[in-house]
Coordinates of C-alpha atoms and ligand atoms in Angstrom, one line a residue:
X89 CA 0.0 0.0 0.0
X90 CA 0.7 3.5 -0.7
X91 CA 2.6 5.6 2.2
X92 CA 2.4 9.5 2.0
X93 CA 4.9 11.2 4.1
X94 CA 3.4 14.7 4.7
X95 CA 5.5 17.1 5.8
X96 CA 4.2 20.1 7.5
X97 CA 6.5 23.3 7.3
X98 CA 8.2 21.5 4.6
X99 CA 9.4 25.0 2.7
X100 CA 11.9 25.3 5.8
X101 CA 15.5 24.1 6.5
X102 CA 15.0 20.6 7.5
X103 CA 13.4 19.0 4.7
X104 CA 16.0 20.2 2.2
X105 CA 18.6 19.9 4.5
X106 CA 17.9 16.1 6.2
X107 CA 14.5 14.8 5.5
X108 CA 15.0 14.7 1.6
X109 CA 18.3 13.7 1.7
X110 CA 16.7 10.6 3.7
X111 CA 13.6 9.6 2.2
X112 CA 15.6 9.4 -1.1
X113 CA 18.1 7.4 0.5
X114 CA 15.9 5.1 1.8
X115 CA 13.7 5.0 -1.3
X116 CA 16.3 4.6 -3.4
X117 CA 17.8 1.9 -1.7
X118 CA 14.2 0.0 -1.4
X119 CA 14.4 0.6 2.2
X120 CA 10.3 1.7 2.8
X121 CA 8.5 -2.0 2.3
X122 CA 5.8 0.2 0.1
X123 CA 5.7 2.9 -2.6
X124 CA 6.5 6.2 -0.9
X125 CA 5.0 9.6 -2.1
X126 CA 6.5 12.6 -0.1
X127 CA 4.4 15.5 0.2
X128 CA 5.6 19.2 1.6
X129 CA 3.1 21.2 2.6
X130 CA 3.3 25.0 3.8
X131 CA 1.6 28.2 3.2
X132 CA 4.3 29.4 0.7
X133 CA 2.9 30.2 -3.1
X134 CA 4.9 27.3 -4.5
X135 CA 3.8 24.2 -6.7
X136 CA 5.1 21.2 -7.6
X137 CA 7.8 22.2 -9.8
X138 CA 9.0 24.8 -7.8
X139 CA 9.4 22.2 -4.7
X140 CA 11.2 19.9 -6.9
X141 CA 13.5 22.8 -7.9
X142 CA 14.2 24.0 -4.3
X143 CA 14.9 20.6 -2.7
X144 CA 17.2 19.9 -6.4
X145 CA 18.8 23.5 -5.5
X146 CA 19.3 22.7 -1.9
X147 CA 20.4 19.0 -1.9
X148 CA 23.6 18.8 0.5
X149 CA 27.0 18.7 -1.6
X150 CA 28.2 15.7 0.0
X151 CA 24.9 13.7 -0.6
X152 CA 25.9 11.4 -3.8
X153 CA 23.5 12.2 -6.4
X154 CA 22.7 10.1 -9.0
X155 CA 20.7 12.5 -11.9
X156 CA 18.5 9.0 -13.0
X157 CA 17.8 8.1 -9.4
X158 CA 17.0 12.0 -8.6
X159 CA 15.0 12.3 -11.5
X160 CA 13.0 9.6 -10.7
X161 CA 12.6 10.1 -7.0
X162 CA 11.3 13.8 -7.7
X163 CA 8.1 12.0 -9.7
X164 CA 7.2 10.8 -5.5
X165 CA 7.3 14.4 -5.0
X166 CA 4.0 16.7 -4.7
X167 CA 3.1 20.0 -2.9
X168 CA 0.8 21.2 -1.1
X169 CA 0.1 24.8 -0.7
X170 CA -2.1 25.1 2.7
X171 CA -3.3 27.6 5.5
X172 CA -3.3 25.5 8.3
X173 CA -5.0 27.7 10.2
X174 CA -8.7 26.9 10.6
X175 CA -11.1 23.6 9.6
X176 CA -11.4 24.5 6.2
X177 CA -7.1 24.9 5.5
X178 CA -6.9 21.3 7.2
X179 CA -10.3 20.4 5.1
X180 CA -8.6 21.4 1.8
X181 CA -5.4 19.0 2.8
X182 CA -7.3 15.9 3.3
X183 CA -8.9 16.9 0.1
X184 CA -5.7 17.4 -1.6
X185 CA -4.0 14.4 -0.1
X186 CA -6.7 12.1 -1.3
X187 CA -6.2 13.6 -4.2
X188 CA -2.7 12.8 -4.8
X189 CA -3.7 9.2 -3.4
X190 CA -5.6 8.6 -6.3
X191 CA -8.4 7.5 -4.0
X192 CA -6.8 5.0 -3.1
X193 CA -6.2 3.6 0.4
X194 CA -3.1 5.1 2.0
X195 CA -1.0 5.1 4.8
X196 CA 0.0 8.6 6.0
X197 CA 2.8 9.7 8.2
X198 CA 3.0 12.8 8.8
X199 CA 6.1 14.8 10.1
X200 CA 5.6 18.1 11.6
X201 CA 8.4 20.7 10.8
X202 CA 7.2 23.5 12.2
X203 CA 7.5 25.8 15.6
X204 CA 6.9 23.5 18.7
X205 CA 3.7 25.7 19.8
X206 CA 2.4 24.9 16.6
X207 CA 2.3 21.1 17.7
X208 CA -0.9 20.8 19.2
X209 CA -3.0 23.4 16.8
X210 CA -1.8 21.2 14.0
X211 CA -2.8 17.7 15.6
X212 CA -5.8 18.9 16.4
X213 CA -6.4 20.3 13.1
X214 CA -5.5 16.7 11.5
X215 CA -8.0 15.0 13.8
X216 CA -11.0 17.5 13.1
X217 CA -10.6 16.6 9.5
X218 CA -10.6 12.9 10.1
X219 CA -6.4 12.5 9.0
X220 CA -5.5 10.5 12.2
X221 CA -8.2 8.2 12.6
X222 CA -6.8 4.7 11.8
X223 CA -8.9 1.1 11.7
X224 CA -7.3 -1.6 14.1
X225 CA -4.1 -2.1 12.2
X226 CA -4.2 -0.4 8.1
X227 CA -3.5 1.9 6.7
X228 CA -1.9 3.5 9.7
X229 CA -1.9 7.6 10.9
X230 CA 1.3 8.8 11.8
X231 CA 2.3 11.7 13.8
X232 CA 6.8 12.8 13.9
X233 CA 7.4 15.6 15.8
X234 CA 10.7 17.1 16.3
X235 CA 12.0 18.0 19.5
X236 CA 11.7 20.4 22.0
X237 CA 9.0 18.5 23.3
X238 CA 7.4 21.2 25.8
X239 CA 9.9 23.6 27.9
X240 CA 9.7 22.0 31.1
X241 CA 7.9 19.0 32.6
X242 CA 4.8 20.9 33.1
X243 CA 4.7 21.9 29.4
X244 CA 5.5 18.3 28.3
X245 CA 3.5 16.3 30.2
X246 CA 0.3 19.0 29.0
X247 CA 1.3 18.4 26.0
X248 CA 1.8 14.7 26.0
X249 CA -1.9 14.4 27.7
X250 CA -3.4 16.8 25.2
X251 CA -1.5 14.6 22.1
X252 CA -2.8 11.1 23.3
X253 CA -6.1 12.8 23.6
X254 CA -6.4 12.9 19.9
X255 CA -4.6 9.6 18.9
X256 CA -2.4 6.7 20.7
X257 CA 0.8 6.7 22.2
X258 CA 1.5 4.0 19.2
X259 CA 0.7 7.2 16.5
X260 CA 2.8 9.5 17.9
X261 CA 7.1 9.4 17.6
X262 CA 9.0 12.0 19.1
X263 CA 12.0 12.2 17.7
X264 CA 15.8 12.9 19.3
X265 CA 18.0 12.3 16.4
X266 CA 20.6 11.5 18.4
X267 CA 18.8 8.0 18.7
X268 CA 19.2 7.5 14.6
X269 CA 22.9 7.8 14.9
X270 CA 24.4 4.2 14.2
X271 CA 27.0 5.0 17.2
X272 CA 24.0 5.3 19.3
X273 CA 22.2 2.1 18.2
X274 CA 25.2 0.3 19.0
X275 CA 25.7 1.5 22.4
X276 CA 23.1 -1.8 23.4
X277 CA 25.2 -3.9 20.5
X278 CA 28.1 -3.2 22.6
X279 CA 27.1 -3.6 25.7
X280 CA 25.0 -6.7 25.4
X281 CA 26.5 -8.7 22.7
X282 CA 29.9 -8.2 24.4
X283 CA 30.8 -10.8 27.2
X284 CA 33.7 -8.4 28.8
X285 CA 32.4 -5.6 29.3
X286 CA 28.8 -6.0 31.5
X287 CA 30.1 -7.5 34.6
X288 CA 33.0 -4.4 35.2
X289 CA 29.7 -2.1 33.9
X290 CA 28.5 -0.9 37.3
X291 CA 29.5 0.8 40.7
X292 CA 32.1 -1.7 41.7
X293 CA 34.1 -1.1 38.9
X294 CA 33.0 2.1 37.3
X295 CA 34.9 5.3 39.1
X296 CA 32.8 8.0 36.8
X297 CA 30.9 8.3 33.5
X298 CA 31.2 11.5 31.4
X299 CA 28.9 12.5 28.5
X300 CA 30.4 15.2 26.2
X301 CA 28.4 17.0 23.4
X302 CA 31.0 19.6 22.4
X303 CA 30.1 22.5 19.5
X304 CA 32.7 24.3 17.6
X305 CA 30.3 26.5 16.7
X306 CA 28.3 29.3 17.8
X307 CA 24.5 29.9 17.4
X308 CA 24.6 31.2 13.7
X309 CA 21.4 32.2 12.8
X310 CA 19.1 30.0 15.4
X311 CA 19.6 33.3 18.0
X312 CA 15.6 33.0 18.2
X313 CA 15.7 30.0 19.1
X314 CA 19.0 29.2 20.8
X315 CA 18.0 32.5 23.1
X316 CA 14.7 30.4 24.4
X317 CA 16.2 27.2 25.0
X318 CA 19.6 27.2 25.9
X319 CA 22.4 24.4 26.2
X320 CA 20.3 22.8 29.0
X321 CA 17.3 22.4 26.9
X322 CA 19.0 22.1 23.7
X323 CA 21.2 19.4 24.2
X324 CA 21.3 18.2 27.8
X325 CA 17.6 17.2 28.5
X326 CA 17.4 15.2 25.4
X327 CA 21.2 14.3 23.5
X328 CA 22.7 13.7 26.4
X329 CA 20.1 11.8 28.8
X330 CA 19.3 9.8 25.5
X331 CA 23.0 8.6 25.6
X332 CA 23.2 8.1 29.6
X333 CA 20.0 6.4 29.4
X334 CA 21.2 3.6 26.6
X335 CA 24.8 3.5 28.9
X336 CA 23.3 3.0 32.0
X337 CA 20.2 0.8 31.2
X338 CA 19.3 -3.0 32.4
X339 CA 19.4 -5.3 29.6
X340 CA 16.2 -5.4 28.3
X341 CA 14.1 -8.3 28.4
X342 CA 13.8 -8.2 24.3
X343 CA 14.3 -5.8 21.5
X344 CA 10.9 -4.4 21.3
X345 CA 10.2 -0.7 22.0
X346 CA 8.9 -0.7 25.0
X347 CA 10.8 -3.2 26.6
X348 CA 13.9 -0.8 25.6
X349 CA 12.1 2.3 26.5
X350 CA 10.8 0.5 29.8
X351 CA 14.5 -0.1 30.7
X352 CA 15.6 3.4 29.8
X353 CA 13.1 5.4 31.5
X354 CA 13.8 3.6 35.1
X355 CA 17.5 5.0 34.5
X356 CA 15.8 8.8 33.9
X357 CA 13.5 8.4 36.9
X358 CA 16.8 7.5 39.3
X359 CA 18.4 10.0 38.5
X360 CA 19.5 12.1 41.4
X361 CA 15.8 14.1 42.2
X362 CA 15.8 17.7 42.1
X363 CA 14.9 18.2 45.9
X364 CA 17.9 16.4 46.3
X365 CA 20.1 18.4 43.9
X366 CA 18.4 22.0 45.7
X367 CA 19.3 20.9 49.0
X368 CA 23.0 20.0 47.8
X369 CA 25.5 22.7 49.1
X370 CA 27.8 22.0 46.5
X371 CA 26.0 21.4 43.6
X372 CA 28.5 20.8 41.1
X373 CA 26.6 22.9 38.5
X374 CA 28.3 25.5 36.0
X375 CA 26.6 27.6 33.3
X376 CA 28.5 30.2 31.6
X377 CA 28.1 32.7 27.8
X378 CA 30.5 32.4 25.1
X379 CA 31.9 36.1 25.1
X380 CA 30.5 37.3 22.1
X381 CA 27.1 35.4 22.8
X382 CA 25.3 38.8 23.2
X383 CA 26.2 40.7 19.9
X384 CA 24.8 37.1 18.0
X385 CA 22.0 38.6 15.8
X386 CA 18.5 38.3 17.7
X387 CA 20.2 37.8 21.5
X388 CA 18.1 40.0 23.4
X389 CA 20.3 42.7 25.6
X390 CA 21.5 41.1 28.3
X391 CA 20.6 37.4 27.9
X392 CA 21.0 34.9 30.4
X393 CA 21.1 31.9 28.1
X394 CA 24.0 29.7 29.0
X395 CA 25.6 28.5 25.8
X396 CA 27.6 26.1 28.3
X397 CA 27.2 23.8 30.9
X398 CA 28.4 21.1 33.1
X399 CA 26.8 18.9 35.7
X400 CA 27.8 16.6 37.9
X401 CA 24.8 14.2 38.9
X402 CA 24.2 10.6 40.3
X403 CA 22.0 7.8 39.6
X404 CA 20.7 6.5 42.5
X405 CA 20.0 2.8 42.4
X406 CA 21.9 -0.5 42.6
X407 CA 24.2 0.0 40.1
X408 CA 25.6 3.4 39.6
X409 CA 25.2 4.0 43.2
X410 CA 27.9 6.6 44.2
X411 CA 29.5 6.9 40.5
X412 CA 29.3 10.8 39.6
X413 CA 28.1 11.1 36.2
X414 CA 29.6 14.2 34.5
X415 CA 27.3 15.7 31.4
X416 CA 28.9 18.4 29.8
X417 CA 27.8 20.5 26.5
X418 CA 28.8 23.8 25.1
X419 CA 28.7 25.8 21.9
X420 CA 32.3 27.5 20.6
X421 CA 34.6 24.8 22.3
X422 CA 37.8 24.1 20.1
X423 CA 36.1 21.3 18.8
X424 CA 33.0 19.1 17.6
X425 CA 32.6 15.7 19.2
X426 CA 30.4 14.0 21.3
X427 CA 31.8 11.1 23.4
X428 CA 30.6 8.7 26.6
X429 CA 33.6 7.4 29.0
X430 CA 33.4 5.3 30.7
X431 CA 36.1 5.1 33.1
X432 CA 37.0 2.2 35.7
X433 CA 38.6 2.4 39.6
X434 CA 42.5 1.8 39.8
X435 CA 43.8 -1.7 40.7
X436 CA 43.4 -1.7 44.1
X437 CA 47.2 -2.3 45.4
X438 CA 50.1 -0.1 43.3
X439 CA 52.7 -2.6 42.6
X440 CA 55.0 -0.4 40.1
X441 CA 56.2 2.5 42.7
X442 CA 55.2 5.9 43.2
X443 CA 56.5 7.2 39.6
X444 CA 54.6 4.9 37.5
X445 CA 51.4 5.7 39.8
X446 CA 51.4 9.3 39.5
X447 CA 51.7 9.0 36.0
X448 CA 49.1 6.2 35.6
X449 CA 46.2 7.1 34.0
X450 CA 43.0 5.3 34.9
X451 CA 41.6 2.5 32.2
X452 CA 38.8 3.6 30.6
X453 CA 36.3 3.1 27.4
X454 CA 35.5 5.6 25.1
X455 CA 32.4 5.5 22.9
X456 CA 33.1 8.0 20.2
X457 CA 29.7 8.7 18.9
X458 CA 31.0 11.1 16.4
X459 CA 32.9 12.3 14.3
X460 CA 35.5 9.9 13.7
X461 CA 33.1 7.3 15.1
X462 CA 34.4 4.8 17.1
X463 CA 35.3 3.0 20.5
X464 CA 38.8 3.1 22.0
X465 CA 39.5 0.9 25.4
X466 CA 42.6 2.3 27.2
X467 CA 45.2 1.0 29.1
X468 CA 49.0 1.3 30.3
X469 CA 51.5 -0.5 29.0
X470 CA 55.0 -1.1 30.3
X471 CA 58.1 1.1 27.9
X472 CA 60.5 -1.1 27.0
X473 CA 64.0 -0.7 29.1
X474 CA 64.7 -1.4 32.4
X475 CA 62.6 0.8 34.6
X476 CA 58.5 0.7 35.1
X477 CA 57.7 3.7 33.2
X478 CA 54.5 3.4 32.0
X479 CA 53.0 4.7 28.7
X480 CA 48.7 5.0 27.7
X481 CA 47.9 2.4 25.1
X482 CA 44.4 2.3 23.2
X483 CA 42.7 -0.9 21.5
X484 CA 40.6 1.4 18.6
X485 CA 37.6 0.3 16.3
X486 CA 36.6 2.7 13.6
X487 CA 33.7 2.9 12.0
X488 CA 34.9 4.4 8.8
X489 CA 37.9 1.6 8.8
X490 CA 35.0 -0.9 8.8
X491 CA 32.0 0.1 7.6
X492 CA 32.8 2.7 5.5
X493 CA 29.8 5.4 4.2
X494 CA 27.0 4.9 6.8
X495 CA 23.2 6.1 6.9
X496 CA 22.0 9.5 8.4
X497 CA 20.5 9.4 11.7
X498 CA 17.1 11.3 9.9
X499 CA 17.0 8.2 7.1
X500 CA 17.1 5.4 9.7
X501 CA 14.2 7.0 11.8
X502 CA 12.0 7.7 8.8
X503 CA 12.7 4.6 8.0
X504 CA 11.3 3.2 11.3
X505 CA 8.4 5.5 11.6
X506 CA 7.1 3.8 7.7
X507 CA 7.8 0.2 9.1
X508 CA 6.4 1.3 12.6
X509 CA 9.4 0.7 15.1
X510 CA 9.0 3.2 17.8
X511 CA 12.1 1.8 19.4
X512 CA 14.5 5.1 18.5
X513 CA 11.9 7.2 19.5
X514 CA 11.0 8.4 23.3
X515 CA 8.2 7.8 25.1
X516 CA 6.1 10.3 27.0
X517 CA 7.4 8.7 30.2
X518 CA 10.6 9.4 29.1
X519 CA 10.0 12.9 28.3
X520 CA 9.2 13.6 31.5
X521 CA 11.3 11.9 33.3
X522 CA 14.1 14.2 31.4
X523 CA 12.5 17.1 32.3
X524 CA 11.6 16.3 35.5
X525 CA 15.2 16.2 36.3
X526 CA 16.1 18.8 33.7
X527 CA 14.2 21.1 35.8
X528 CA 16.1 20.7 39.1
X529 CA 19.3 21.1 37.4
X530 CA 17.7 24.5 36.2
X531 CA 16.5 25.1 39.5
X532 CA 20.4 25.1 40.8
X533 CA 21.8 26.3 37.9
X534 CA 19.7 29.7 37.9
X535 CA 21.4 30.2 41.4
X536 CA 24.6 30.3 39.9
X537 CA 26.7 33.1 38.6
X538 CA 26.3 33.3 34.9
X539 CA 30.5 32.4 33.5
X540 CA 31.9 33.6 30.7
X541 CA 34.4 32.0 28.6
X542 CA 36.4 33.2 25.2
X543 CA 35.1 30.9 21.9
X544 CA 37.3 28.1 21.2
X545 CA 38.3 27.5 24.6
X546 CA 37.0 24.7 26.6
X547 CA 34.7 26.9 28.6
X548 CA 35.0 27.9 32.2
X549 CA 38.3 27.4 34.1
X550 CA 35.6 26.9 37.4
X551 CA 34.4 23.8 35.4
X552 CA 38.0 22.4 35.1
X553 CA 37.5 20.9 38.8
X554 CA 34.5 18.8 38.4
X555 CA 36.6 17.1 35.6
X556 CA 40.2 17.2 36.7
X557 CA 40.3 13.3 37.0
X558 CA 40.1 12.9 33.2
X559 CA 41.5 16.1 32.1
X560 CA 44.2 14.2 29.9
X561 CA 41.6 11.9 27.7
X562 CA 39.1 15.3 27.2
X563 CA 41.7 17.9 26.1
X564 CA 43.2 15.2 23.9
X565 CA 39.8 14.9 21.8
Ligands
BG6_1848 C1 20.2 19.9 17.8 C2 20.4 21.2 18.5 O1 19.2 19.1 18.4 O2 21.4 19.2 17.8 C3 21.5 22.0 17.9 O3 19.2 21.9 18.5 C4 22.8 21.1 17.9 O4 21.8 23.2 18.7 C5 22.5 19.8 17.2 O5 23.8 21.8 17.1 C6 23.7 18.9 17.3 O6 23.4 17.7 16.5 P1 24.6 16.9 15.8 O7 23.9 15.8 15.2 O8 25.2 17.9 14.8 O9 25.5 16.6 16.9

């Protein structure tokens, strides 16, 4: 049967940029198990042609582009032009969709692209004309939306009740991108297929865990949005707890959604509470600006929208009892690379004499979820000669080295959403778990002075002591 995959807000950024690039991919590649037609709808006057033209125009350079296969794919490609903004606009799209279905039955996936307070208005428009309404099992209604997912946990969890009014939690994918990254997917590969590492993965063994989303750049031309959110909101409440979450999970009891999502929400809701985190005298929070942040283009005067921070939390059960979890994001730091560490106690008796054990470095596991994708376990190693110097030594497995070219995170969930896997997506359980946490961490960190730090350094120098113990393995990165 027919899929449509009706994008909403489709004359902006994301469909050229990632969603375009993916459903050709995929269709190309026969990945969708139907015929695919991709539909962009927005309010702009264009048609058909002109779409076709402005994805062509906008393709990404480094997207391989065969003319034939391009050709060919464009022929899936319709427009809509639509006011979504009262019955009739959402009347005239299911006219228009049926239209291009050719009265046929359909299935119909559609992926809002638009502002996040736009989320609700346009589900409810969809269900007033009848788009979301689906029989017991075909053709199937489905809803993407992109994060931020509400501001806070109050926003989210209204929102999450006032989405599952209107259609099931088995309709609805929220997406964090982060969870389409083949890095990421491999995180339960590694963990679970792997004999060595599970029984050293948990407070006996494990001194600290550090999650790194680092940013060479600043906000560009996102001000208006950057301004609202910050790096708390931006990265840490959903990136980052995403990647803690798949690190610090039970093994699921199978690979179905829920059973992963069941596993990685109990890891959100132990996380250290935010009653907890107030009442904390040290906190272990810092926020601080890029200098520079406030002359970005639409920063209002005198922001106080941390482009960086760093937190030190806990997760409070069995296993990571006691192990400090260090999540750390910024925007402008020397370099772009997101990373999880893993990193294990020191044998428990030093047998090599005080020189070798100042210099030792602790043994540790690096997940480098990109670039330069990868996992690298470290150790010492003896130098050759007579004394017990002792050198750092890496085991490394690439990605590129192995795999070479791999899929983009957006073409993998797309994917998913058509073949209806909602394991890579979160769960409104999840969401507010995140936030619920996410909000304490606010809580402190509004408390705290606001730190400033030049671009292309590695932020604060008052964050350098919640991570002096694995100073060498970040700075090298
Ligand atoms: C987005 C954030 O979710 O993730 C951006 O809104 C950030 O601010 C981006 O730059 C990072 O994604 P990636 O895949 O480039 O690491």
């Amino acid at each position: 049967m027919l899929t449509q995959i009706v994008i909403l807000g489709a004359s902006g950024d994301l469909t050229s940029r990632k969603l375009t690039p993916a459903v050709f991919n995929a269709h190309c590649q026969g990945l969708f198990p139907g015929p695919i037609q991709m539909v962009g709808v927005a309010r702009r006057e264009w048609d058909d042609a002109y779409f076709r033209q402005h994805l062509s125009d906008a393709m990404p350079s480094d997207q391989p582009l065969e003319q034939g296969l391009w050709e060919e794919f464009l022929q899936h490609v319709s427009y809509l032009r639509a006011h979504l903004d009262s019955e009739e606009g959402y009347a005239a799209l299911a006219q228009g969709l049926d239209q291009l279905a050719g009265g046929e039955a359909v299935n119909r996936v559609f992926y809002l692209s638009i502002k996040p307070d736009l989320f609700l208005p346009s589900v409810r428009g969809l269900h007033g004309a009848g788009l979301l309404q689906q029989a017991y099992q075909e053709p199937f209604r489905r809803v993407v939306v992109e994060k931020p997912f509400g501001t806070d946990l109050q926003s989210a969890s209204t929102l999450n009740r006032a989405l599952l009014e209107l259609m099931g939690e088995d309709q609805l994918y929220r997406i964090d991108h982060y969870l389409g990254k083949e890095t990421v997917q491999n995180i339960l590969a590694f963990r679970f297929r792997n004999a060595f590492f599970e029984p050293l993965w948990n407070q006996k063994h494990v001194d600290l865990v550090q999650v790194t989303v680092a940013e060479d750049m600043g906000v560009g031309s996102r001000a208006g949005y950057y301004d609202e959110s910050g790096a708390l909101r931006d990265i840490v409440q959903n990136h980052a707890l995403q990647l803690l979450a798949l690190v610090a999970m039970e093994p699921p009891a199978n690979l179905d959604a829920d059973s992963i999502r069941s596993e990685k929400v109990k890891v959100l809701q132990s996380l250290r509470p935010p009653e907890a985190m107030i009442a904390d005298p040290d906190p272990h929070i810092v926020r601080a600006q890029y200098e520079g942040y406030l002359q970005e283009d639409g920063v209002p005067v005198g922001s106080l929208t941390e482009t960086y921070i760093a937190a030190r939390t806990y997760i409070d059960n069995w296993r990571w009892g006691g192990v400090p979890i260090l999540i750390r994001t910024g925007k402008y730091l020397p370099a772009r690379f997101t990373s999880v560490q893993v990193q294990f106690r020191m044998p428990p008796h030093s047998l090599f004499g005080s020189w070798a054990e100042c210099h030792l470095r602790p043994n540790a596991i690096t997940l480098r979820i990109q670039p330069r994708e990868g996992i690298d376990v470290h150790f010492e190693v003896k130098e050759p000669g007579s004394g017990q110097n002792m050198r750092p030594a890496a085991l490394t497995f690439d990605y590129d080295s192995l795999f070479g070219r791999r899929p983009e995170a957006y073409q993998r969930l797309l994917q998913d959403v058509v073949a209806g896997d909602q394991s890579l997506f979160i769960r409104s359980d999840e969401v507010e778990a995140s936030w619920r946490w996410a909000d304490g961490v606010r809580q402190v960190m509004d408390q705290m002075p606001m730190l400033s730090y030049p671009p292309k350094t590695w932020g604060p120098k008052q964050a350098n002591a919640l991570f002096r113990e694995c100073e060498g393995m970040w700075s090298k990165e």
